[in-house]
Coordinates of C-alpha atoms in Angstrom, one line a residue:
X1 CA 100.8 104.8 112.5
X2 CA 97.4 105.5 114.2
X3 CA 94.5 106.8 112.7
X4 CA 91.1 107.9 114.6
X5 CA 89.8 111.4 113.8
X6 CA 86.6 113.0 115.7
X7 CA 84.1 115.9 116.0
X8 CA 82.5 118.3 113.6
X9 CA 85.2 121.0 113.3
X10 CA 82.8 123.9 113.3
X11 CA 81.6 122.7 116.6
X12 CA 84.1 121.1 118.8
X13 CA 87.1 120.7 117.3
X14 CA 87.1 124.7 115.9
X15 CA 85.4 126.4 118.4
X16 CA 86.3 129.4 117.8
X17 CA 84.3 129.4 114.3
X18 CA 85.9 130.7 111.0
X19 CA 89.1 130.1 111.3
X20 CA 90.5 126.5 109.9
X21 CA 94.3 125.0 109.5
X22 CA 94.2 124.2 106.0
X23 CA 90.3 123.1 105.8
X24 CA 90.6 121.5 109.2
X25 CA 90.3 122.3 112.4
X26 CA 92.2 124.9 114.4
X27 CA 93.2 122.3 116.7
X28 CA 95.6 120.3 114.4
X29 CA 97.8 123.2 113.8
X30 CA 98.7 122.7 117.4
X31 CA 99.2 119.0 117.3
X32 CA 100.6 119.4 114.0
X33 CA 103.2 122.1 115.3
X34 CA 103.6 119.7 119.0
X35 CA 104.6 116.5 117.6
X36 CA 106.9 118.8 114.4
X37 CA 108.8 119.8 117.7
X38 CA 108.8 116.9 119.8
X39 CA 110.0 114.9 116.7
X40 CA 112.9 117.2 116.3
X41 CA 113.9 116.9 120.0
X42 CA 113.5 113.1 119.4
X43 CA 115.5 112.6 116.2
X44 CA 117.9 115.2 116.6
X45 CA 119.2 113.4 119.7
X46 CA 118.9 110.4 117.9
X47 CA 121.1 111.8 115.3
X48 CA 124.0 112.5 118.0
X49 CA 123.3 109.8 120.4
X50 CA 125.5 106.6 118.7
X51 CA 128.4 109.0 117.6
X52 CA 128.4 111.0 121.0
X53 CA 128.7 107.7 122.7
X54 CA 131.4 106.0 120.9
X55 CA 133.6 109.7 120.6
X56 CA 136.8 109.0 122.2
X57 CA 136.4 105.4 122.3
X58 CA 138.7 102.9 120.4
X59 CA 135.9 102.7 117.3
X60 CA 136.1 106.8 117.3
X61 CA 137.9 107.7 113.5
X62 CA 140.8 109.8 113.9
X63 CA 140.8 113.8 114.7
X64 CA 136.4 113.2 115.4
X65 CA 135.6 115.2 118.3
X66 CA 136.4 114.6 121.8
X67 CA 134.3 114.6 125.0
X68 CA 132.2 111.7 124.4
X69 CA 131.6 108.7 126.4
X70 CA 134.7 106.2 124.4
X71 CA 132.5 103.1 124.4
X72 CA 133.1 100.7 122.2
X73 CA 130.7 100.7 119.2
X74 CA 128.9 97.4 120.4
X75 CA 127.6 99.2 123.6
X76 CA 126.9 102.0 121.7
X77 CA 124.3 99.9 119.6
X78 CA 123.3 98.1 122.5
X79 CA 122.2 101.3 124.2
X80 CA 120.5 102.9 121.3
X81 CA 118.4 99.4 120.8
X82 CA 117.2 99.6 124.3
X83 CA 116.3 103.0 124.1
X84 CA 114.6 103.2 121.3
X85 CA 112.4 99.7 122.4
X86 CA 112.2 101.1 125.6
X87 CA 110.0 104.3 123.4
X88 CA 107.8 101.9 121.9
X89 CA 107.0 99.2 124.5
X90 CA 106.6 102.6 127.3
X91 CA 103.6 103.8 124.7
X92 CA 101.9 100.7 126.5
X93 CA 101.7 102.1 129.9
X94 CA 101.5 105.9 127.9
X95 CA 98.2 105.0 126.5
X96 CA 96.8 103.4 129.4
X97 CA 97.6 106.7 131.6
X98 CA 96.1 108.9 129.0
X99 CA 93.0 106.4 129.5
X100 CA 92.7 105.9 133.0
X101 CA 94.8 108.5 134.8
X102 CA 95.5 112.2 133.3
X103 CA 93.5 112.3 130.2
X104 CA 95.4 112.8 127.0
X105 CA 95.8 116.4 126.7
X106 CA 97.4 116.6 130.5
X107 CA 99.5 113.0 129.9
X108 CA 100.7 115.3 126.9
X109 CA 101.8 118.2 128.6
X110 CA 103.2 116.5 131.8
X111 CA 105.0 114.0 128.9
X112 CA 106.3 116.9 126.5
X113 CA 107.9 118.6 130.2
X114 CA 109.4 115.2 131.2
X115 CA 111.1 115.3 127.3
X116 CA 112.5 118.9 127.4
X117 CA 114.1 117.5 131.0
X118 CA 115.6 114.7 129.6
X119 CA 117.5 116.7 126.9
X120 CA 118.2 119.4 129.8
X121 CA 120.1 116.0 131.6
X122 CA 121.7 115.2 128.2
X123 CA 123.2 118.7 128.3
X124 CA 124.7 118.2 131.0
X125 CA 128.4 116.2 130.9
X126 CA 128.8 112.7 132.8
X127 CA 127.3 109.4 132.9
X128 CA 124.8 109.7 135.2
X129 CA 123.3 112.5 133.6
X130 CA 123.5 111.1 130.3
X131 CA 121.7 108.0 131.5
X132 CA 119.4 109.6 133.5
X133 CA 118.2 112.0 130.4
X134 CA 118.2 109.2 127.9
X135 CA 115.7 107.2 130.9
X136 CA 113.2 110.7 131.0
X137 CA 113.4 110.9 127.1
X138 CA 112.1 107.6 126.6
X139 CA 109.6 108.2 128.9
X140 CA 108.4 111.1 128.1
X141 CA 108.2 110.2 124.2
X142 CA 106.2 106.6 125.7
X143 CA 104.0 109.0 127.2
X144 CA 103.2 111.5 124.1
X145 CA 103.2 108.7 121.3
X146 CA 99.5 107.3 121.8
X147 CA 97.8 110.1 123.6
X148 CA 98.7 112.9 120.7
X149 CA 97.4 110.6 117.6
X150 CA 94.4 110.1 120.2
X151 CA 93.7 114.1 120.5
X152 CA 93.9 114.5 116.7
X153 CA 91.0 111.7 116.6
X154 CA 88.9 113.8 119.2
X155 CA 89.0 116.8 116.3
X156 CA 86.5 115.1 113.9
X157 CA 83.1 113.5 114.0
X158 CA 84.1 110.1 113.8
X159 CA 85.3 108.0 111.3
X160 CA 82.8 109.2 108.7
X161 CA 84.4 112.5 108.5
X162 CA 85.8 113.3 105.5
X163 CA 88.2 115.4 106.4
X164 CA 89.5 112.6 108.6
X165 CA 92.3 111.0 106.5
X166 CA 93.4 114.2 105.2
X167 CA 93.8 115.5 109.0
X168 CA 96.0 112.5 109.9
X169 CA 98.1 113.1 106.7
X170 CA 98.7 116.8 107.4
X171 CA 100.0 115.8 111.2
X172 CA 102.4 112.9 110.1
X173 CA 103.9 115.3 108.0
X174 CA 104.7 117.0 111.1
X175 CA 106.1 114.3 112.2
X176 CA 108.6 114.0 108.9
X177 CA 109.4 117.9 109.2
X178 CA 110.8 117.9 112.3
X179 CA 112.5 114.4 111.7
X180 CA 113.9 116.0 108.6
X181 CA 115.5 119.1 109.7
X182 CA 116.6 118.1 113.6
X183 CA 119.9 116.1 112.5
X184 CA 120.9 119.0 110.2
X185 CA 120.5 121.6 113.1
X186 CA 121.2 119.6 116.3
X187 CA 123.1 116.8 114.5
X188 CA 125.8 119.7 113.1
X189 CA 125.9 121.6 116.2
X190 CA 126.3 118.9 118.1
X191 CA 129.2 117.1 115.9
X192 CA 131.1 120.4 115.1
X193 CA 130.6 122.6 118.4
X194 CA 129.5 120.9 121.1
X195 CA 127.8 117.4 121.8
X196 CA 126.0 119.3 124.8
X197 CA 124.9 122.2 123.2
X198 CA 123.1 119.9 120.4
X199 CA 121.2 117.9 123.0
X200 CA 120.5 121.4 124.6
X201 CA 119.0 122.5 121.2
X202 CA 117.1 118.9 121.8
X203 CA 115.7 120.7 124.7
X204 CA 114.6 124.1 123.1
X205 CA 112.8 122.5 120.5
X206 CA 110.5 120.2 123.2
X207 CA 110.1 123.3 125.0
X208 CA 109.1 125.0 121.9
X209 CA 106.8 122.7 121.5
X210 CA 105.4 122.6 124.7
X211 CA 104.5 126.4 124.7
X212 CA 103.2 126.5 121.9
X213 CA 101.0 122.9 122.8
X214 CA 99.6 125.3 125.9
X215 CA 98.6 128.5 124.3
X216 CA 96.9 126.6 121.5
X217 CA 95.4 124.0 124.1
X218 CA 92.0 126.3 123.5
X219 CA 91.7 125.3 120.1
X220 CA 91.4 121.3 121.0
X221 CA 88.8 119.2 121.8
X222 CA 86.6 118.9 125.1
X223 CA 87.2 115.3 124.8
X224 CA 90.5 115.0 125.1
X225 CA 90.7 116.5 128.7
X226 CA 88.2 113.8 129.7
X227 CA 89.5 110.7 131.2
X228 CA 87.8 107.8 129.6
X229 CA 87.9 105.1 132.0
X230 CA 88.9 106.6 135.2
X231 CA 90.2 104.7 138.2
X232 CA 88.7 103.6 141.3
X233 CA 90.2 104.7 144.3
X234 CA 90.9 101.0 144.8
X235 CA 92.1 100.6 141.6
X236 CA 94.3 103.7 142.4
X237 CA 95.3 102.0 145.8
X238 CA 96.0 98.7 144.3
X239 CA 97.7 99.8 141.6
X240 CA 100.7 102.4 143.4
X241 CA 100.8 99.6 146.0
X242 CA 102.1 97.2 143.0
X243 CA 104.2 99.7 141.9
X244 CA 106.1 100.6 145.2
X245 CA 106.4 96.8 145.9
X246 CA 108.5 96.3 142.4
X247 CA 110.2 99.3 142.8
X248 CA 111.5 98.8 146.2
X249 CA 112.7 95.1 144.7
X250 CA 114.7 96.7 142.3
X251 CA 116.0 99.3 144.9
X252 CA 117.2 96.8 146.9
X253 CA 118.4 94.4 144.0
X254 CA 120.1 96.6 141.9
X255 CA 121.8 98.5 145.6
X256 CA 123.2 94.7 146.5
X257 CA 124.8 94.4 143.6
X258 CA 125.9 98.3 143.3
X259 CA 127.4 97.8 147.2
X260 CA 128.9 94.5 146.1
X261 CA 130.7 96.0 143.8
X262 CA 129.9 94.0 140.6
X263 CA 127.9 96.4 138.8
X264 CA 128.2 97.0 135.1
X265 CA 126.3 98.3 132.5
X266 CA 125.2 94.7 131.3
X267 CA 122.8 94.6 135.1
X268 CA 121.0 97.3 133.5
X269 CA 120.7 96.4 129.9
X270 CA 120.1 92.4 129.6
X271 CA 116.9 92.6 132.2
X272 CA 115.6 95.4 130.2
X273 CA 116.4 93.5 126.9
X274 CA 114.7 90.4 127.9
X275 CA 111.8 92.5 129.1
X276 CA 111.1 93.6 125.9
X277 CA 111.3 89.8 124.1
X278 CA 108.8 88.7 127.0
X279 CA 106.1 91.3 127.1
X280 CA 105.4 91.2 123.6
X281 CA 105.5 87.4 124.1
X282 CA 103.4 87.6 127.0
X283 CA 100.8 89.8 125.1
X284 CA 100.2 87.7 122.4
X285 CA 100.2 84.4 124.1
X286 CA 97.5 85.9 126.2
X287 CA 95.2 87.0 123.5
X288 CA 95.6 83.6 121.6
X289 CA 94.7 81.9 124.7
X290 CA 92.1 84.3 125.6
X291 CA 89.0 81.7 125.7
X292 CA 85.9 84.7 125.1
X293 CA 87.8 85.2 121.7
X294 CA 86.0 82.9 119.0
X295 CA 87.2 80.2 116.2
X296 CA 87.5 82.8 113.8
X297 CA 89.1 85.6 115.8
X298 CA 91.4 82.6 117.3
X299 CA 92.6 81.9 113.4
X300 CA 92.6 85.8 112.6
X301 CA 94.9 85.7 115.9
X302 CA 97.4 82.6 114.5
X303 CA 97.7 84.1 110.5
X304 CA 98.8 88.1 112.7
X305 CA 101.4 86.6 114.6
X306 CA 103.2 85.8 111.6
X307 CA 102.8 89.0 110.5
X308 CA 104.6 90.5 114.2
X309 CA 107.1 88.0 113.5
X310 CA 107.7 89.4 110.0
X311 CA 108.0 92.9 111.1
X312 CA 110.1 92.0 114.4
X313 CA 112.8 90.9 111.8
X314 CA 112.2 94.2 109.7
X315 CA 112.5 96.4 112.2
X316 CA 115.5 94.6 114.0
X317 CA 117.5 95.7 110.7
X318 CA 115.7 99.0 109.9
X319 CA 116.3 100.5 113.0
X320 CA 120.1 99.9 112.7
X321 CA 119.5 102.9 110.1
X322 CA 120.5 105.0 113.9
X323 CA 122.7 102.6 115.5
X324 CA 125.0 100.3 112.9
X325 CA 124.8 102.0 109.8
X326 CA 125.4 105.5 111.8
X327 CA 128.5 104.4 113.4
X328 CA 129.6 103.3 109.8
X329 CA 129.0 106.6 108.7
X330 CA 131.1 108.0 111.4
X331 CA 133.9 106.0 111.6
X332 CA 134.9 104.4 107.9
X333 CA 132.2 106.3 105.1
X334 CA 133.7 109.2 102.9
X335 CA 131.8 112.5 104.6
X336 CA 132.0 114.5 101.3
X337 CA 130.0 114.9 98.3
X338 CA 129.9 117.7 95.1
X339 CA 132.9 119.4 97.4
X340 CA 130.6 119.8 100.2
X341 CA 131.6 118.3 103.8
X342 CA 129.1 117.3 105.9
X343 CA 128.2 115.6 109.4
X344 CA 127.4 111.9 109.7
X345 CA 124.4 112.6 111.2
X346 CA 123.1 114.2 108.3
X347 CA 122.6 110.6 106.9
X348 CA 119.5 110.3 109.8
X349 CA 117.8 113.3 107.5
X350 CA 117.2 111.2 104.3
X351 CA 114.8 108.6 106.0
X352 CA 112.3 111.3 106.4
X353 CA 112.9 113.4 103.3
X354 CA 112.8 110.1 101.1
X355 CA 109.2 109.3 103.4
X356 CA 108.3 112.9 102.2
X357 CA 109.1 112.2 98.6
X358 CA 107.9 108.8 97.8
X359 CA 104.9 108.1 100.3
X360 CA 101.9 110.3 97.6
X361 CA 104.1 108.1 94.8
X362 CA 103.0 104.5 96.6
X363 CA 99.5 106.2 97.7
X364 CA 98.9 106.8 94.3
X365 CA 100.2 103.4 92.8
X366 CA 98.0 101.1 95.3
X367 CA 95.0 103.3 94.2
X368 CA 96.3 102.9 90.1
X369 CA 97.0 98.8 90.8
X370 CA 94.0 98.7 93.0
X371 CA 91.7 99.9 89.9
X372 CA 93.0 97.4 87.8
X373 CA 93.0 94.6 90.2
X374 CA 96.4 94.3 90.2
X375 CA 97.0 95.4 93.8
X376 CA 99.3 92.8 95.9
X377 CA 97.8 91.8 99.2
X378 CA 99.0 92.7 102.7
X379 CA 101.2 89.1 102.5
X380 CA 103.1 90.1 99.3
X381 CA 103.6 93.5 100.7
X382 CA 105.2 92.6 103.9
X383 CA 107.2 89.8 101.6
X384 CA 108.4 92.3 99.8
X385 CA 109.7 94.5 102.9
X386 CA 111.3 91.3 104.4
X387 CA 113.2 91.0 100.7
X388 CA 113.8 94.6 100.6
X389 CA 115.2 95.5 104.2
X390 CA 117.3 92.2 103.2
X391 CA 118.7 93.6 100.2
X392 CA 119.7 97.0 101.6
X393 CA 122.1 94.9 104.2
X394 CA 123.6 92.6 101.2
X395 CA 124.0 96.6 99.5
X396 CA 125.7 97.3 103.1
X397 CA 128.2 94.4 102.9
X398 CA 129.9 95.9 99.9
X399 CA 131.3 99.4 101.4
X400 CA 131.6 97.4 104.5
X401 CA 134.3 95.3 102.4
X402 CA 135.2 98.4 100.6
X403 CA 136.4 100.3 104.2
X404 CA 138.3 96.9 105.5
X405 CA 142.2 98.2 104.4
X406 CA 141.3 101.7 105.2
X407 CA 139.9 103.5 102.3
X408 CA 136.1 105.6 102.4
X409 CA 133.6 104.6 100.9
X410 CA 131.5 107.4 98.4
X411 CA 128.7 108.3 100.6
X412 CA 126.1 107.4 97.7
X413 CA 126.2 104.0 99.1
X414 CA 124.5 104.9 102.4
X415 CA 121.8 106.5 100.3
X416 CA 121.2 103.7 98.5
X417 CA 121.0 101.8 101.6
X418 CA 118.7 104.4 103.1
X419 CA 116.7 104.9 100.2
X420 CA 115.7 101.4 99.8
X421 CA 115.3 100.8 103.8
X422 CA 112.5 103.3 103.0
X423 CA 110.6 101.9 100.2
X424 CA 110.5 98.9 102.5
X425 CA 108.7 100.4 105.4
X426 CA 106.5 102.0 102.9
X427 CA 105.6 98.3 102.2
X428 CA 105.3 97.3 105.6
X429 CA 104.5 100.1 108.3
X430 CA 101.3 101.7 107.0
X431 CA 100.2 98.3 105.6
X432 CA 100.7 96.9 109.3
X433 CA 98.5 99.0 111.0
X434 CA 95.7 98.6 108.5
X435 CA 95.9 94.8 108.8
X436 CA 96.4 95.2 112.7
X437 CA 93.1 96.9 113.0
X438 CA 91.3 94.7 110.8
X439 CA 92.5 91.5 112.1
X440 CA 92.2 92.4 115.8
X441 CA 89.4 90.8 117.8
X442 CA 86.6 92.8 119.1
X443 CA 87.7 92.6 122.7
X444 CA 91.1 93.9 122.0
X445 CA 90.5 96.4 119.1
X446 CA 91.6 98.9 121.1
X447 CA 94.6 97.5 122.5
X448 CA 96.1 95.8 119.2
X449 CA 97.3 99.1 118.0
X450 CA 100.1 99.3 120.9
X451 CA 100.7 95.3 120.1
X452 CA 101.8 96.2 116.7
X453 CA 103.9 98.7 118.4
X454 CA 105.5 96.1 120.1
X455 CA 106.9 94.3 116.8
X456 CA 109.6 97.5 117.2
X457 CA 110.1 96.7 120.9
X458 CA 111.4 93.0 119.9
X459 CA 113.1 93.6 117.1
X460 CA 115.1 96.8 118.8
X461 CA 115.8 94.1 121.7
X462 CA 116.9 91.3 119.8
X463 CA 119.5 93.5 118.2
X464 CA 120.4 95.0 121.6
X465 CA 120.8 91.6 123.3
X466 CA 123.2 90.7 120.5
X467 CA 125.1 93.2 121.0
X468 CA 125.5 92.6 124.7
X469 CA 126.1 88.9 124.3
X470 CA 129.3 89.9 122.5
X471 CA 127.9 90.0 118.6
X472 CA 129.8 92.0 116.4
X473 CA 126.7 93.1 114.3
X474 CA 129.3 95.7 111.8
X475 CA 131.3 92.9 110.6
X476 CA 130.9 91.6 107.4
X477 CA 129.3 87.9 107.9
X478 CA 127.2 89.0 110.5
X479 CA 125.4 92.0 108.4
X480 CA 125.4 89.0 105.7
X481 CA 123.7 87.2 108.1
X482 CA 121.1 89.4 109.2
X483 CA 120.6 90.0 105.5
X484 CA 120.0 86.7 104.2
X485 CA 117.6 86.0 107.6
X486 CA 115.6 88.8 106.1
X487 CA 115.2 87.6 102.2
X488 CA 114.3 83.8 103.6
X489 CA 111.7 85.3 105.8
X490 CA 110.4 87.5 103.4
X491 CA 110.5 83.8 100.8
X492 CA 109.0 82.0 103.8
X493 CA 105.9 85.1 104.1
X494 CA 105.4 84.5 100.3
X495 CA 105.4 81.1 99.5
X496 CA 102.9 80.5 102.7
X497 CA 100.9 83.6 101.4
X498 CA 97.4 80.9 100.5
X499 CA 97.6 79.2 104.1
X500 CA 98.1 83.3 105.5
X501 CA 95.1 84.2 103.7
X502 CA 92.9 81.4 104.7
X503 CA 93.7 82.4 108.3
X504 CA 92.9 86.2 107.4
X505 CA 89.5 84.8 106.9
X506 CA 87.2 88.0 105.3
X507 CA 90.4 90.4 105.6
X508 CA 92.6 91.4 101.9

């Protein structure tokens, strides 16, 4: 997750004086409360989207709800992976707007409107609309991601501030709160009255959100209206022109095949899927290659790309956590526990409350190990995640065998799964963008954050691209698979930690 924080609170980022938002300025509360509602838009329709799309299908369990979409469950996975990539690789082209275009408070209002509209679509029944909402939410969410953290960095006077890290840690909780609570609001309405009126719910909450992001606009800073780096009106020229061109070739492309009648979802997913394995392919061959870079940003550059690799294969099984181990929870996991039934999309609510829980616990033990020189380095943690995420899919094969002649497995198991998913990314995520920004060269420091970001864009489309090729990824050997790919990775990480590190150069 980002972290830049700006501008003395009594000044800019509080101008109205007195008042703060918990010590800080007034403007966080409204970031805080923006990205609280644009998370639970975001995750609530998360929650629903797998078990909406294979409702009425052949994978569907007996008496679920009706009025889905019936796919089969690999399509269901291979839509979620896309779609989720699709949110990480559009923060790319989000940031770069924000920079150049709108500014990031107006990229955040246009992007919050093209959200609620999304969910609005989702509301509505059919495939087209469904598509066409899941396209705007993705967009919209591209939009939002880098811009927000951006506007909470324009609140402080720079990185000096003390207040900074604090700030940050009061608006990712945010970010937890409204991942935490959508899937038990929209997740049940949607899975017990009506799929459409839970991705409506989707679409009060970004609304929320929005209003509440424009009548607190006052309280942000000057700076975030300001567009950094504006375009030329060649630039501007250039640029649409580029744009219409590729968009009129896909008109025409994707309205031969439509006419010819062979389209099928597959024309639409597997271009999409190898986008997202080339640009973050493209991105980092072109900084390695870049020849202004020197020898010892060139080396920094060779020791991070192990470190994408290593979190493309963490996030290719930790992001199943919405797409495999959901449908699993749908279709063959017991949906009782104490006497209490529940929806399967409550599972999507422990992620976040287990982030709540633990994340002060592992602040607190770095700082403890740290003092007594005991800390592991940035190579051992990410070993660690890689062994971790690993383990929670060999945890995964046993209720998977446990379901095969019929029977439901305790629910317990997917919170162990989930539980241990999470002390992984604690190991990994926060760790990664520290080591992102240190190892980054000075040319791209800017840029490097959304190339971390693009470790989740590969990983989402290697899974989605499995799917599509015909991959079972809920059977048994497969899940095996991905779990023992995960453990040698992680061995692989640690027993090259010394060569790692000598590429690191002056970063531990």
């Amino acid at each position: 997750m980002a972290s830049s924080l700006t501008k003395d609170a009594a000044q800019q980022g509080n101008p109205a004086g007195g008042k703060t938002f918990f010590g800080h300025p007034r403007g966080l509360a409204t970031l805080f409360l923006t990205e609280m509602w644009e998370r639970f838009s975001f995750y609530g329709m998360r929650a629903l989207l797998v078990v909406y799309l294979i409702a009425g299908g052949p994978d569907a369990k007996d008496g679920s709800q009706g009025g889905g979409l019936g796919m089969p469950e690999g399509n269901a996975v291979a839509i979620y992976s896309v779609y989720l990539a699709m949110v990480y690789l559009l923060a790319l082209p989000g940031g770069w707007i924000g920079d150049r275009v709108w500014g990031p408070r107006k990229t955040v209002a246009v992007s919050a409107g093209i959200i609620m509209a999304g969910h609005l679509c989702l509301a509505l029944p059919g495939q087209v609309s469904f598509f066409v909402g899941l396209a705007l939410v993705a967009l919209g969410s591209g939009l939002l991601k880098a811009n927000i953290s951006t506007m909470v960095g324009h609140l402080y006077d720079g990185p000096q501030d003390p207040r900074r890290d604090g700030g940050f840690t009061i608006f990712y909780m945010g970010i937890n709160l409204g991942a935490f609570a959508a899937p038990l609001l929209i997740g049940t309405v949607g899975q017990t009255v009506n799929w459409h009126l839970g991705f409506a719910l989707a679409a009060v909450g970004m609304g929320l959100g929005l209003i509440q992001f424009l009548a607190g606009s006052r309280h942000l800073s000057e700076k975030s209206s300001v567009v950094p780096t504006p375009l030329s009106r060649e630039e501007r020229i250039s640029t649409l022109r580029k744009g219409l061109i590729w968009l009129g070739v896909a008109a025409v492309f994707y309205g031969a095949v439509g006419l010819s009648g062979n389209f099928t979802l597959n024309w639409a997913l597997v271009p999409i899927t190898l986008i997202g394995l080339i640009i973050p392919t493209a991105v980092l061959v072109r900084i390695k290659r870049d020849k202004d870079l020197s020898s010892v940003e060139q080396t920094k550059m060779t020791g991070y790309i192990w470190f994408f690799v290593a979190a493309a294969v963490f996030w290719m099984i930790y992001d199943q956590g919405g797409s495999t181990l959901s449908a699993f929870a749908e279709t063959k996991a017991g949906d009782s526990l104490l006497g209490m039934t529940f929806p399967s999309s409550w599972f999507q609510s422990l992620n976040p409350l287990f982030v709540m829980a633990l994340a002060p616990v592992f602040a607190w033990m770095w700082l403890w190990l740290a003092r007594r020189n005991r800390e592991p380095n940035t190579i051992v943690k990410f070993a660690t995640a890689l062994f971790l995420i690993g383990v929670s899919f060999f945890v995964f094969v046993i209720p998977m065998a446990m379901s095969a002649d019929g029977s439901k497995p305790n629910p317990m198991w997917l919170v162990s799964i989930y539980l241990i998913q999470t002390i992984g990314e604690l190991c990994l995520s926060p760790v990664g963008l520290s080591v992102t920004t240190k190892m980054a060269p000075m040319k791209y420091a800017s840029q490097m954050m959304g190339v971390w970001f693009l470790a989740v864009t590969a990983g989402d489309c290697a899974t989605g691209l499995l799917s599509l090729a015909g991959v079972d990824l809920s059977g048994t050997g497969m899940i095996g698979l991905e779990a023992a790919l995960a453990v040698l990775a992680g061995f692989a990480v640690y027993m090259y930690r010394k060569k790692v590190q000598q590429m690191m150069g002056d970063v531990h």
